[in-house]
mmCIF file of C-alpha atoms and ligand atoms in Angstrom:
data_model
loop_
_atom_site.group_PDB
_atom_site.id
_atom_site.type_symbol
_atom_site.label_atom_id
_atom_site.label_comp_id
_atom_site.label_asym_id
_atom_site.label_seq_id
_atom_site.Cartn_x
_atom_site.Cartn_y
_atom_site.Cartn_z
ATOM 1 C CA MET A 1 3.613 21.072 -10.798
ATOM 2 C CA ALA A 2 1.676 19.955 -8.090
ATOM 3 C CA THR A 3 3.165 21.381 -4.772
ATOM 4 C CA TRP A 4 2.922 19.866 -1.266
ATOM 5 C CA PRO A 5 0.435 22.224 1.106
ATOM 6 C CA LYS A 6 1.684 24.298 3.564
ATOM 7 C CA HIS A 7 -0.834 23.025 6.375
ATOM 8 C CA LEU A 8 0.585 19.694 6.110
ATOM 9 C CA ALA A 9 4.033 18.280 7.629
ATOM 10 C CA PRO A 10 6.770 18.776 5.080
ATOM 11 C CA PHE A 11 7.290 14.918 5.746
ATOM 12 C CA LEU A 12 4.951 12.627 7.263
ATOM 13 C CA TRP A 13 6.231 9.774 9.022
ATOM 14 C CA GLY A 14 4.145 6.922 10.235
ATOM 15 C CA ALA A 15 2.750 3.306 8.940
ATOM 16 C CA ALA A 16 0.214 1.964 6.824
ATOM 17 C CA THR A 17 -2.711 -0.720 7.124
ATOM 18 C CA SER A 18 -5.671 -1.847 5.267
ATOM 19 C CA SER A 19 -8.968 -2.560 6.725
ATOM 20 C CA HIS A 20 -9.201 -6.288 5.802
ATOM 21 C CA GLN A 21 -6.193 -6.685 7.218
ATOM 22 C CA ILE A 22 -6.715 -5.583 10.680
ATOM 23 C CA GLU A 23 -10.457 -4.642 10.789
ATOM 24 C CA GLY A 24 -12.009 -8.179 11.912
ATOM 25 C CA PHE A 25 -15.244 -9.431 10.693
ATOM 26 C CA THR A 26 -15.714 -8.081 7.506
ATOM 27 C CA HIS A 27 -17.975 -9.233 4.715
ATOM 28 C CA ASN A 28 -16.602 -8.757 1.524
ATOM 29 C CA ASP A 29 -15.384 -11.051 -1.748
ATOM 30 C CA TRP A 30 -12.254 -11.812 0.640
ATOM 31 C CA THR A 31 -14.221 -13.398 3.165
ATOM 32 C CA ARG A 32 -15.992 -15.624 0.739
ATOM 33 C CA TRP A 33 -12.615 -16.519 -0.580
ATOM 34 C CA GLU A 34 -11.286 -17.402 2.605
ATOM 35 C CA LYS A 35 -14.136 -19.890 3.520
ATOM 36 C CA ALA A 36 -13.589 -21.317 0.273
ATOM 37 C CA GLY A 37 -10.378 -22.501 1.527
ATOM 38 C CA HIS A 38 -7.589 -20.366 -0.771
ATOM 39 C CA ILE A 39 -5.802 -19.074 2.324
ATOM 40 C CA ALA A 40 -2.698 -20.894 3.493
ATOM 41 C CA ASP A 41 -3.406 -23.527 6.326
ATOM 42 C CA HIS A 42 -7.093 -22.686 5.336
ATOM 43 C CA LYS A 43 -6.952 -19.841 7.793
ATOM 44 C CA GLU A 44 -9.603 -17.251 7.781
ATOM 45 C CA SER A 45 -9.048 -13.440 8.812
ATOM 46 C CA GLY A 46 -12.006 -13.821 11.116
ATOM 47 C CA ARG A 47 -11.534 -11.103 14.076
ATOM 48 C CA ALA A 48 -7.897 -10.258 12.619
ATOM 49 C CA THR A 49 -6.490 -8.036 15.132
ATOM 50 C CA ASP A 50 -10.085 -6.484 16.209
ATOM 51 C CA HIS A 51 -8.997 -3.006 15.592
ATOM 52 C CA PHE A 52 -12.213 -1.656 14.294
ATOM 53 C CA ARG A 53 -14.450 -2.680 17.192
ATOM 54 C CA ASN A 54 -11.904 -1.017 19.242
ATOM 55 C CA PRO A 55 -9.361 1.467 17.691
ATOM 56 C CA ASP A 56 -8.556 3.941 20.311
ATOM 57 C CA PRO A 57 -5.542 2.072 22.140
ATOM 58 C CA ASP A 58 -4.020 1.387 18.816
ATOM 59 C CA LEU A 59 -4.337 5.186 17.593
ATOM 60 C CA GLN A 60 -2.683 6.231 21.256
ATOM 61 C CA LEU A 61 0.036 3.472 20.646
ATOM 62 C CA PHE A 62 0.551 4.893 17.094
ATOM 63 C CA GLN A 63 0.911 8.321 18.760
ATOM 64 C CA GLN A 64 3.372 6.952 21.178
ATOM 65 C CA MET A 65 5.761 5.908 18.767
ATOM 66 C CA GLY A 66 5.844 9.256 17.238
ATOM 67 C CA TRP A 67 4.069 8.957 14.007
ATOM 68 C CA ASN A 68 2.466 11.943 12.451
ATOM 69 C CA ALA A 69 0.653 10.347 9.830
ATOM 70 C CA TYR A 70 -1.252 7.237 9.574
ATOM 71 C CA ARG A 71 -2.624 5.360 6.267
ATOM 72 C CA LEU A 72 -5.954 3.254 6.796
ATOM 73 C CA SER A 73 -8.320 2.356 3.886
ATOM 74 C CA LEU A 74 -12.146 2.130 4.324
ATOM 75 C CA GLU A 75 -14.413 -0.893 3.792
ATOM 76 C CA TRP A 76 -16.930 0.083 1.228
ATOM 77 C CA SER A 77 -18.232 -3.662 2.272
ATOM 78 C CA ARG A 78 -19.400 -2.112 5.651
ATOM 79 C CA ILE A 79 -20.072 1.466 4.597
ATOM 80 C CA GLU A 80 -22.495 0.020 2.103
ATOM 81 C CA PRO A 81 -23.695 -3.540 2.720
ATOM 82 C CA SER A 82 -26.099 -3.725 -0.075
ATOM 83 C CA PRO A 83 -26.264 -1.164 -3.002
ATOM 84 C CA GLY A 84 -27.645 2.515 -1.933
ATOM 85 C CA ASP A 85 -28.129 1.273 1.685
ATOM 86 C CA ILE A 86 -25.464 3.191 4.090
ATOM 87 C CA SER A 87 -24.078 2.056 7.603
ATOM 88 C CA ALA A 88 -24.559 5.092 9.761
ATOM 89 C CA ALA A 89 -22.661 3.025 12.338
ATOM 90 C CA ALA A 90 -19.839 2.234 10.123
ATOM 91 C CA ILE A 91 -19.743 5.991 8.932
ATOM 92 C CA ALA A 92 -19.681 7.112 12.500
ATOM 93 C CA GLN A 93 -16.850 4.598 13.759
ATOM 94 C CA TYR A 94 -14.715 6.071 10.656
ATOM 95 C CA ARG A 95 -15.114 9.170 11.811
ATOM 96 C CA HIS A 96 -14.212 8.506 15.296
ATOM 97 C CA ILE A 97 -11.268 7.311 14.218
ATOM 98 C CA LEU A 98 -10.345 10.033 11.709
ATOM 99 C CA HIS A 99 -11.038 12.393 14.444
ATOM 100 C CA ALA A 100 -9.242 10.846 16.843
ATOM 101 C CA LEU A 101 -6.086 10.737 14.524
ATOM 102 C CA LYS A 102 -6.322 14.259 14.148
ATOM 103 C CA GLN A 103 -6.700 14.958 17.798
ATOM 104 C CA LEU A 104 -3.765 13.041 18.650
ATOM 105 C CA GLY A 105 -1.516 15.012 15.593
ATOM 106 C CA MET A 106 -1.790 12.194 12.993
ATOM 107 C CA GLU A 107 -2.278 12.892 9.299
ATOM 108 C CA PRO A 108 -4.515 10.616 8.018
ATOM 109 C CA VAL A 109 -3.703 9.145 4.624
ATOM 110 C CA VAL A 110 -7.276 7.631 3.415
ATOM 111 C CA THR A 111 -7.258 4.695 0.561
ATOM 112 C CA LEU A 112 -10.540 3.987 -0.690
ATOM 113 C CA HIS A 113 -10.455 0.596 -2.469
ATOM 114 C CA HIS A 114 -7.737 -1.703 -0.672
ATOM 115 C CA PHE A 115 -8.379 -4.964 -2.826
ATOM 116 C CA THR A 116 -11.994 -6.071 -1.009
ATOM 117 C CA LEU A 117 -15.032 -5.550 -2.679
ATOM 118 C CA PRO A 118 -18.459 -5.944 -1.491
ATOM 119 C CA THR A 119 -19.713 -9.129 -2.301
ATOM 120 C CA TRP A 120 -22.771 -7.560 -3.959
ATOM 121 C CA PHE A 121 -20.273 -5.168 -6.351
ATOM 122 C CA ALA A 122 -18.115 -8.410 -6.716
ATOM 123 C CA ASP A 123 -21.244 -10.481 -8.120
ATOM 124 C CA ARG A 124 -22.151 -7.963 -10.770
ATOM 125 C CA GLY A 125 -18.835 -8.631 -11.809
ATOM 126 C CA GLY A 126 -16.472 -6.355 -10.154
ATOM 127 C CA PHE A 127 -14.896 -3.534 -11.781
ATOM 128 C CA PHE A 128 -15.545 -4.983 -15.061
ATOM 129 C CA ALA A 129 -19.498 -4.488 -14.617
ATOM 130 C CA ARG A 130 -20.884 -2.062 -16.905
ATOM 131 C CA ASP A 131 -22.033 -0.073 -13.833
ATOM 132 C CA ALA A 132 -19.547 -0.254 -11.860
ATOM 133 C CA GLU A 133 -17.859 3.326 -11.904
ATOM 134 C CA THR A 134 -21.185 4.223 -11.293
ATOM 135 C CA TYR A 135 -21.401 2.430 -7.895
ATOM 136 C CA PHE A 136 -17.950 3.001 -7.002
ATOM 137 C CA LEU A 137 -18.405 6.856 -7.626
ATOM 138 C CA ASN A 138 -21.470 6.694 -5.394
ATOM 139 C CA TYR A 139 -19.574 5.280 -2.433
ATOM 140 C CA VAL A 140 -16.463 7.780 -3.286
ATOM 141 C CA SER A 141 -18.925 10.641 -3.173
ATOM 142 C CA ARG A 142 -20.470 9.826 -0.078
ATOM 143 C CA VAL A 143 -17.184 9.074 2.176
ATOM 144 C CA VAL A 144 -15.708 12.229 0.694
ATOM 145 C CA THR A 145 -18.704 14.489 1.540
ATOM 146 C CA GLU A 146 -18.873 12.892 5.315
ATOM 147 C CA PHE A 147 -14.740 12.871 5.639
ATOM 148 C CA ARG A 148 -13.718 16.091 4.044
ATOM 149 C CA ASP A 149 -13.063 17.929 6.950
ATOM 150 C CA LEU A 150 -10.933 15.480 8.081
ATOM 151 C CA VAL A 151 -8.986 13.992 5.382
ATOM 152 C CA SER A 152 -6.434 16.186 3.122
ATOM 153 C CA LEU A 153 -4.774 13.061 1.538
ATOM 154 C CA TRP A 154 -6.387 10.319 -0.376
ATOM 155 C CA VAL A 155 -5.589 7.260 -2.263
ATOM 156 C CA THR A 156 -7.754 5.896 -4.633
ATOM 157 C CA ILE A 157 -6.927 2.438 -5.579
ATOM 158 C CA ASN A 158 -4.057 0.094 -3.823
ATOM 159 C CA GLU A 159 -1.768 -1.317 -6.208
ATOM 160 C CA PRO A 160 -4.021 -1.716 -9.430
ATOM 161 C CA MET A 161 -1.241 -3.859 -10.887
ATOM 162 C CA ILE A 162 -0.872 -6.399 -8.264
ATOM 163 C CA TYR A 163 -4.738 -6.453 -7.782
ATOM 164 C CA ALA A 164 -5.155 -6.985 -11.506
ATOM 165 C CA VAL A 165 -2.176 -9.721 -11.584
ATOM 166 C CA MET A 166 -3.138 -11.546 -8.568
ATOM 167 C CA GLY A 167 -6.774 -11.881 -9.124
ATOM 168 C CA TYR A 168 -7.002 -11.706 -13.133
ATOM 169 C CA GLY A 169 -3.930 -13.339 -14.076
ATOM 170 C CA GLN A 170 -2.626 -15.568 -11.485
ATOM 171 C CA GLY A 171 -6.023 -16.250 -9.889
ATOM 172 C CA ILE A 172 -4.658 -16.814 -6.264
ATOM 173 C CA TRP A 173 -7.154 -13.887 -5.157
ATOM 174 C CA PRO A 174 -10.848 -13.072 -5.858
ATOM 175 C CA PRO A 175 -12.462 -13.573 -8.329
ATOM 176 C CA GLY A 176 -9.773 -16.251 -9.409
ATOM 177 C CA HIS A 177 -9.340 -15.962 -13.017
ATOM 178 C CA SER A 178 -6.164 -16.746 -15.152
ATOM 179 C CA SER A 179 -6.133 -14.514 -18.158
ATOM 180 C CA LEU A 180 -3.393 -12.439 -19.623
ATOM 181 C CA ILE A 181 -5.832 -10.357 -21.505
ATOM 182 C CA GLN A 182 -8.542 -9.905 -18.785
ATOM 183 C CA THR A 183 -5.090 -8.976 -16.465
ATOM 184 C CA TRP A 184 -4.190 -6.137 -19.127
ATOM 185 C CA LYS A 185 -8.053 -4.928 -19.383
ATOM 186 C CA MET A 186 -8.389 -5.050 -15.709
ATOM 187 C CA ALA A 187 -5.511 -2.805 -15.184
ATOM 188 C CA HIS A 188 -6.695 -0.298 -17.571
ATOM 189 C CA ARG A 189 -10.222 -0.087 -16.467
ATOM 190 C CA LEU A 190 -8.665 0.847 -13.006
ATOM 191 C CA ALA A 191 -6.671 3.688 -14.553
ATOM 192 C CA ALA A 192 -9.743 4.983 -15.947
ATOM 193 C CA ILE A 193 -11.672 4.553 -12.615
ATOM 194 C CA HIS A 194 -8.783 6.440 -10.812
ATOM 195 C CA ARG A 195 -8.904 8.844 -13.375
ATOM 196 C CA LYS A 196 -12.946 9.420 -12.638
ATOM 197 C CA THR A 197 -12.343 9.238 -9.006
ATOM 198 C CA TYR A 198 -9.766 11.805 -8.817
ATOM 199 C CA ALA A 199 -12.025 14.251 -10.783
ATOM 200 C CA ARG A 200 -14.824 13.386 -8.385
ATOM 201 C CA ILE A 201 -12.653 13.861 -4.945
ATOM 202 C CA LYS A 202 -11.196 17.095 -6.249
ATOM 203 C CA ALA A 203 -14.753 18.673 -7.150
ATOM 204 C CA LEU A 204 -16.017 17.718 -3.468
ATOM 205 C CA SER A 205 -12.526 18.714 -2.030
ATOM 206 C CA PRO A 206 -10.634 20.954 -4.156
ATOM 207 C CA ASN A 207 -7.634 21.531 -1.614
ATOM 208 C CA SER A 208 -7.160 17.540 -1.034
ATOM 209 C CA MET A 209 -4.102 15.839 -2.618
ATOM 210 C CA VAL A 210 -5.347 12.859 -4.485
ATOM 211 C CA GLY A 211 -3.363 9.993 -5.755
ATOM 212 C CA LEU A 212 -2.714 6.454 -6.133
ATOM 213 C CA ALA A 213 -0.355 3.999 -4.739
ATOM 214 C CA HIS A 214 1.783 2.413 -7.252
ATOM 215 C CA HIS A 215 3.063 -0.842 -6.631
ATOM 216 C CA LEU A 216 6.990 -0.816 -8.066
ATOM 217 C CA ALA A 217 9.212 -3.335 -8.223
ATOM 218 C CA PHE A 218 12.691 -2.938 -9.104
ATOM 219 C CA PHE A 219 13.559 -5.428 -12.421
ATOM 220 C CA GLN A 220 16.750 -6.491 -13.316
ATOM 221 C CA PRO A 221 17.693 -8.991 -16.562
ATOM 222 C CA TYR A 222 18.705 -12.252 -15.011
ATOM 223 C CA HIS A 223 21.983 -12.745 -17.252
ATOM 224 C CA ARG A 224 24.017 -9.451 -17.485
ATOM 225 C CA TYR A 225 25.161 -10.605 -20.889
ATOM 226 C CA SER A 226 21.719 -11.404 -22.497
ATOM 227 C CA TRP A 227 20.452 -9.017 -24.838
ATOM 228 C CA SER A 228 16.660 -10.533 -24.616
ATOM 229 C CA ASP A 229 17.158 -10.378 -20.752
ATOM 230 C CA HIS A 230 17.806 -6.976 -21.426
ATOM 231 C CA ALA A 231 15.293 -6.394 -23.877
ATOM 232 C CA LEU A 232 12.903 -8.344 -21.567
ATOM 233 C CA THR A 233 13.502 -6.426 -18.418
ATOM 234 C CA ARG A 234 12.549 -2.939 -20.187
ATOM 235 C CA PHE A 235 9.509 -4.272 -21.511
ATOM 236 C CA ILE A 236 8.219 -5.753 -17.942
ATOM 237 C CA ASP A 237 9.641 -2.369 -16.321
ATOM 238 C CA SER A 238 7.396 -0.422 -18.520
ATOM 239 C CA GLU A 239 4.127 -2.326 -18.722
ATOM 240 C CA PHE A 240 4.340 -3.385 -14.784
ATOM 241 C CA ASN A 241 5.812 -0.211 -13.256
ATOM 242 C CA TRP A 242 5.201 2.593 -15.650
ATOM 243 C CA ARG A 243 2.338 2.241 -17.725
ATOM 244 C CA ILE A 244 -0.331 2.707 -15.241
ATOM 245 C CA VAL A 245 1.642 6.066 -13.917
ATOM 246 C CA ASP A 246 1.638 7.376 -17.193
ATOM 247 C CA GLU A 247 -1.862 6.834 -17.956
ATOM 248 C CA VAL A 248 -2.966 8.337 -14.594
ATOM 249 C CA ASN A 249 0.013 11.385 -14.568
ATOM 250 C CA THR A 250 -2.695 13.955 -15.370
ATOM 251 C CA HIS A 251 -4.808 13.013 -12.570
ATOM 252 C CA GLN A 252 -2.460 12.438 -9.516
ATOM 253 C CA ASP A 253 -1.620 15.263 -7.180
ATOM 254 C CA PHE A 254 1.161 13.031 -5.622
ATOM 255 C CA LEU A 255 2.760 9.860 -6.599
ATOM 256 C CA GLY A 256 1.791 6.840 -4.169
ATOM 257 C CA LEU A 257 4.835 4.406 -4.209
ATOM 258 C CA ASN A 258 4.682 0.644 -2.636
ATOM 259 C CA TYR A 259 8.257 -0.693 -2.459
ATOM 260 C CA TYR A 260 9.282 -4.216 -1.596
ATOM 261 C CA THR A 261 11.921 -5.988 -3.924
ATOM 262 C CA ARG A 262 13.868 -6.726 -7.065
ATOM 263 C CA GLN A 263 12.846 -9.279 -9.188
ATOM 264 C CA TRP A 264 14.822 -10.966 -11.948
ATOM 265 C CA ILE A 265 14.090 -11.362 -15.518
ATOM 266 C CA LYS A 266 14.660 -14.191 -17.739
ATOM 267 C CA THR A 267 13.935 -14.442 -20.827
ATOM 268 C CA ALA A 268 13.213 -18.561 -20.591
ATOM 269 C CA ARG A 269 10.559 -17.641 -17.870
ATOM 270 C CA GLY A 270 8.597 -15.259 -20.170
ATOM 271 C CA LEU A 271 6.657 -12.762 -17.891
ATOM 272 C CA SER A 272 7.247 -14.570 -14.615
ATOM 273 C CA PRO A 273 9.919 -13.004 -12.649
ATOM 274 C CA ILE A 274 12.527 -14.755 -10.562
ATOM 275 C CA SER A 275 12.218 -13.543 -6.830
ATOM 276 C CA ALA A 276 15.739 -14.041 -5.778
ATOM 277 C CA LYS A 277 18.892 -15.265 -7.370
ATOM 278 C CA PRO A 278 20.387 -18.265 -4.670
ATOM 279 C CA GLY A 279 22.035 -16.903 -1.811
ATOM 280 C CA ALA A 280 20.307 -13.540 -1.840
ATOM 281 C CA PRO A 281 18.742 -12.439 1.604
ATOM 282 C CA VAL A 282 15.012 -13.037 1.455
ATOM 283 C CA THR A 283 12.309 -12.107 3.987
ATOM 284 C CA ASP A 284 9.455 -14.714 5.169
ATOM 285 C CA MET A 285 7.344 -13.849 1.866
ATOM 286 C CA GLY A 286 10.842 -15.208 -0.312
ATOM 287 C CA TRP A 287 11.225 -11.343 -1.399
ATOM 288 C CA GLU A 288 14.696 -10.586 -2.099
ATOM 289 C CA ILE A 289 16.077 -7.551 0.339
ATOM 290 C CA TYR A 290 17.377 -5.083 -1.809
ATOM 291 C CA PRO A 291 17.230 -1.275 -0.545
ATOM 292 C CA ASP A 292 19.210 -0.040 -4.021
ATOM 293 C CA GLY A 293 16.344 -0.717 -5.700
ATOM 294 C CA LEU A 294 13.739 2.014 -3.655
ATOM 295 C CA TYR A 295 16.579 4.670 -4.390
ATOM 296 C CA HIS A 296 16.787 4.103 -8.210
ATOM 297 C CA LEU A 297 12.757 3.789 -8.338
ATOM 298 C CA LEU A 298 12.518 6.751 -6.539
ATOM 299 C CA MET A 299 14.968 8.670 -8.720
ATOM 300 C CA ARG A 300 13.142 7.574 -11.921
ATOM 301 C CA ALA A 301 9.551 8.416 -10.235
ATOM 302 C CA SER A 302 11.154 12.194 -9.781
ATOM 303 C CA ARG A 303 11.069 12.406 -13.285
ATOM 304 C CA TYR A 304 7.282 13.077 -13.007
ATOM 305 C CA GLN A 305 7.981 16.384 -10.779
ATOM 306 C CA LYS A 306 5.373 15.440 -8.397
ATOM 307 C CA PRO A 307 5.703 15.030 -4.296
ATOM 308 C CA ILE A 308 6.610 11.498 -3.726
ATOM 309 C CA LEU A 309 4.775 9.668 -0.962
ATOM 310 C CA ILE A 310 6.287 5.971 0.205
ATOM 311 C CA THR A 311 2.617 4.412 0.928
ATOM 312 C CA GLU A 312 4.229 1.276 1.874
ATOM 313 C CA ASN A 313 7.724 -0.580 2.516
ATOM 314 C CA GLY A 314 8.197 -3.295 4.736
ATOM 315 C CA ILE A 315 9.672 -6.767 5.366
ATOM 316 C CA ALA A 316 7.807 -9.849 7.022
ATOM 317 C CA THR A 317 9.970 -11.320 9.257
ATOM 318 C CA MET A 318 9.939 -12.980 12.937
ATOM 319 C CA ASP A 319 13.684 -11.694 13.261
ATOM 320 C CA ASP A 320 13.102 -7.976 14.219
ATOM 321 C CA ALA A 321 16.954 -7.140 14.265
ATOM 322 C CA ARG A 322 16.515 -7.800 10.421
ATOM 323 C CA ARG A 323 13.332 -5.280 10.215
ATOM 324 C CA GLN A 324 15.605 -2.901 12.033
ATOM 325 C CA GLN A 325 18.346 -3.249 9.208
ATOM 326 C CA PHE A 326 15.445 -3.213 6.705
ATOM 327 C CA LEU A 327 14.356 -0.002 7.713
ATOM 328 C CA LEU A 328 17.851 1.772 8.565
ATOM 329 C CA ASP A 329 18.781 0.685 4.760
ATOM 330 C CA HIS A 330 15.650 1.972 2.929
ATOM 331 C CA LEU A 331 15.285 5.360 5.077
ATOM 332 C CA ASP A 332 19.209 5.577 4.044
ATOM 333 C CA ARG A 333 18.085 5.482 0.725
ATOM 334 C CA VAL A 334 15.054 8.019 0.664
ATOM 335 C CA ALA A 335 17.617 10.248 2.338
ATOM 336 C CA ARG A 336 19.915 9.903 -0.384
ATOM 337 C CA ALA A 337 16.800 10.365 -3.100
ATOM 338 C CA GLN A 338 15.881 13.303 -1.530
ATOM 339 C CA HIS A 339 19.541 14.617 -1.726
ATOM 340 C CA ASP A 340 19.714 13.809 -5.282
ATOM 341 C CA GLY A 341 16.651 15.975 -6.121
ATOM 342 C CA ALA A 342 13.610 13.657 -5.583
ATOM 343 C CA GLU A 343 10.898 15.268 -3.639
ATOM 344 C CA ILE A 344 9.715 12.639 -0.988
ATOM 345 C CA ARG A 345 7.314 13.811 1.413
ATOM 346 C CA GLY A 346 6.846 10.872 3.273
ATOM 347 C CA TYR A 347 7.306 7.240 4.710
ATOM 348 C CA LEU A 348 4.545 5.090 5.502
ATOM 349 C CA HIS A 349 5.986 1.750 6.843
ATOM 350 C CA TRP A 350 3.782 -1.423 6.094
ATOM 351 C CA ALA A 351 2.545 -2.454 8.580
ATOM 352 C CA ALA A 352 1.674 -0.401 11.561
ATOM 353 C CA LEU A 353 0.952 -3.802 13.296
ATOM 354 C CA ASP A 354 0.586 -7.638 12.403
ATOM 355 C CA ASN A 355 -2.168 -8.654 10.191
ATOM 356 C CA PHE A 356 -3.819 -10.761 8.071
ATOM 357 C CA GLU A 357 -1.646 -11.475 5.002
ATOM 358 C CA TRP A 358 -4.050 -11.874 2.277
ATOM 359 C CA ALA A 359 -3.461 -15.826 0.934
ATOM 360 C CA GLU A 360 -0.525 -16.018 2.919
ATOM 361 C CA GLY A 361 -2.778 -15.737 6.251
ATOM 362 C CA TYR A 362 -1.348 -14.858 9.572
ATOM 363 C CA ARG A 363 2.457 -16.341 8.847
ATOM 364 C CA PRO A 364 3.888 -13.137 7.678
ATOM 365 C CA ARG A 365 4.675 -10.991 10.308
ATOM 366 C CA PHE A 366 4.883 -7.275 9.017
ATOM 367 C CA GLY A 367 4.222 -5.390 11.993
ATOM 368 C CA LEU A 368 6.035 -2.580 13.984
ATOM 369 C CA ILE A 369 3.839 -3.787 16.752
ATOM 370 C CA ALA A 370 3.521 -7.245 17.389
ATOM 371 C CA VAL A 371 0.123 -8.932 18.039
ATOM 372 C CA ASP A 372 -0.512 -11.911 20.143
ATOM 373 C CA TYR A 373 -3.537 -13.547 17.717
ATOM 374 C CA ASP A 374 -4.595 -15.059 21.104
ATOM 375 C CA SER A 375 -4.727 -12.544 23.424
ATOM 376 C CA LEU A 376 -4.994 -9.484 21.031
ATOM 377 C CA LYS A 377 -2.214 -8.171 23.149
ATOM 378 C CA ARG A 378 0.084 -5.464 21.269
ATOM 379 C CA THR A 379 3.625 -4.893 21.810
ATOM 380 C CA PRO A 380 6.029 -2.360 20.052
ATOM 381 C CA ARG A 381 9.154 -4.215 18.738
ATOM 382 C CA ASP A 382 12.471 -2.774 18.793
ATOM 383 C CA SER A 383 12.097 -1.726 15.449
ATOM 384 C CA ALA A 384 9.223 0.423 16.370
ATOM 385 C CA LEU A 385 11.380 2.444 19.095
ATOM 386 C CA LEU A 386 14.257 2.702 16.541
ATOM 387 C CA TYR A 387 11.868 4.356 14.164
ATOM 388 C CA ARG A 388 10.534 6.738 16.760
ATOM 389 C CA ASP A 389 14.036 7.779 17.734
ATOM 390 C CA ILE A 390 14.734 8.434 13.876
ATOM 391 C CA ILE A 391 11.522 10.670 13.921
ATOM 392 C CA ALA A 392 12.309 12.345 17.209
ATOM 393 C CA ALA A 393 15.947 13.265 15.639
ATOM 394 C CA ASN A 394 13.890 14.793 12.631
ATOM 395 C CA ARG A 395 11.481 16.654 14.268
ATOM 396 C CA THR A 396 12.539 20.166 13.226
ATOM 397 C CA HIS A 397 13.796 19.561 9.750
ATOM 398 C CA SER A 398 12.780 21.475 6.633
ATOM 399 C CA GLY A 399 11.605 17.942 5.038
ATOM 400 C CA MET A 400 14.908 16.722 4.247
ATOM 401 C CA ILE A 401 15.462 14.011 6.470
ATOM 402 C CA THR A 402 18.807 12.597 8.186
ATOM 403 C CA VAL A 403 19.363 8.541 9.277
ATOM 404 C CA PRO A 404 21.808 7.314 11.501
ATOM 405 C CA ARG A 405 24.299 5.283 8.930
ATOM 406 C CA ALA A 406 23.242 2.080 8.674
ATOM 407 C CA PRO A 407 25.505 -0.096 10.834
ATOM 408 C CA GLN A 408 27.362 -2.452 8.582
ATOM 409 C CA SER A 409 26.305 -5.920 9.676
ATOM 410 C CA PRO A 410 24.981 -8.059 7.029
ATOM 411 C CA VAL A 411 21.208 -7.787 6.379
HETATM 412 C C1 FCB B 1 0.950 -5.247 -0.585
HETATM 413 C C2 FCB B 1 -0.139 -4.825 -0.222
HETATM 414 C C3 FCB B 1 -0.689 -4.790 1.122
HETATM 415 C C4 FCB B 1 0.447 -6.111 1.751
HETATM 416 C C5 FCB B 1 1.783 -6.017 1.464
HETATM 417 C C6 FCB B 1 2.479 -7.077 2.104
HETATM 418 O O1 FCB B 1 1.130 -5.227 -2.000
HETATM 419 O O2 FCB B 1 -0.481 -3.858 -0.620
HETATM 420 O O3 FCB B 1 -1.873 -4.626 1.494
HETATM 421 O O4 FCB B 1 -0.176 -6.858 1.805
HETATM 422 O O5 FCB B 1 1.826 -5.870 0.237
#
């Protein structure tokens, strides 16, 4: 059983982002996808929050919000704009960011692949290419060697299942394919690449903790008395949630979990879940708000007997009162799962600040910190201040968190 290293805080409090969604001016397969008109309102990510050019004020703000951790991703297309050609400027800027985080008392949690690919890699066939593994591992070796003195927590791949489903099943994300077989193959290819990546990172940085950010949805049968809805739910839960966890389990020091919602399974809809029953509370993404799902999935994940890191959990809403309630309710379920025996070592809210939400563009507002996209001004929302107070109240704890009881107001 992997143990949580003593040099890390017993509980990591913070928030998450990914390179393409906040940095601005990236040149990858997504940039191309955006130019081809695949984004809501024909938007492009453009300068995004302009974080990469000017990261320091954001990092200082994160510290003022009381976080002791921050999850970010490295943009491979910046670091290696053409095969084998490493950008010293990109390495230097990421080093600056990682170093600043450490100085400010925040533990970086670094993702190596968060949905985007260099165009040259995408053009060779992405992760399906015969030499994909070699290229990806070269990039990994380079960045781990550069940053191993600053990084103890690595996330190899963000949400392999979502990446496979959106890009190869539903065709909503690049490369825009619609094939069940390809979806399945991509998911398993990524599991294999993860295992190799894990071994590579451990060889270069033996004391680091390496994991993967799994996307888990809480699936339930639509009709309580339908035998086939139950059977299909079990099948989807096992294929979509747990198969990949099993496949990489010998190669993960912690379980990274991203949780957002419950989905309903109806036999007549086959493999396409229903997002919410009529009348259920939903976010601006149309995702049902269901905190108990987090509790159940954490308890299920605890059977793997590894430290759990919640690598994402959050809500798209224009109404920050809903975000505050969401935060209280979900942290309450984290505390309950800890109480019931799950070893949960951190909570990284999605997102640190408003950002580019993939095919949905800039409309969804996920940030604890609001961004005015015209002036680029940042303003912490009340939810960020509430979160800061919760973190402050937990400062001297042993790793078991306490959360003020969620007020009874409906979500
Ligand atoms: C997750 C992604 C993240 C963000 C949130 C809302 O699936 O990992 O980049 O888009 O959803």
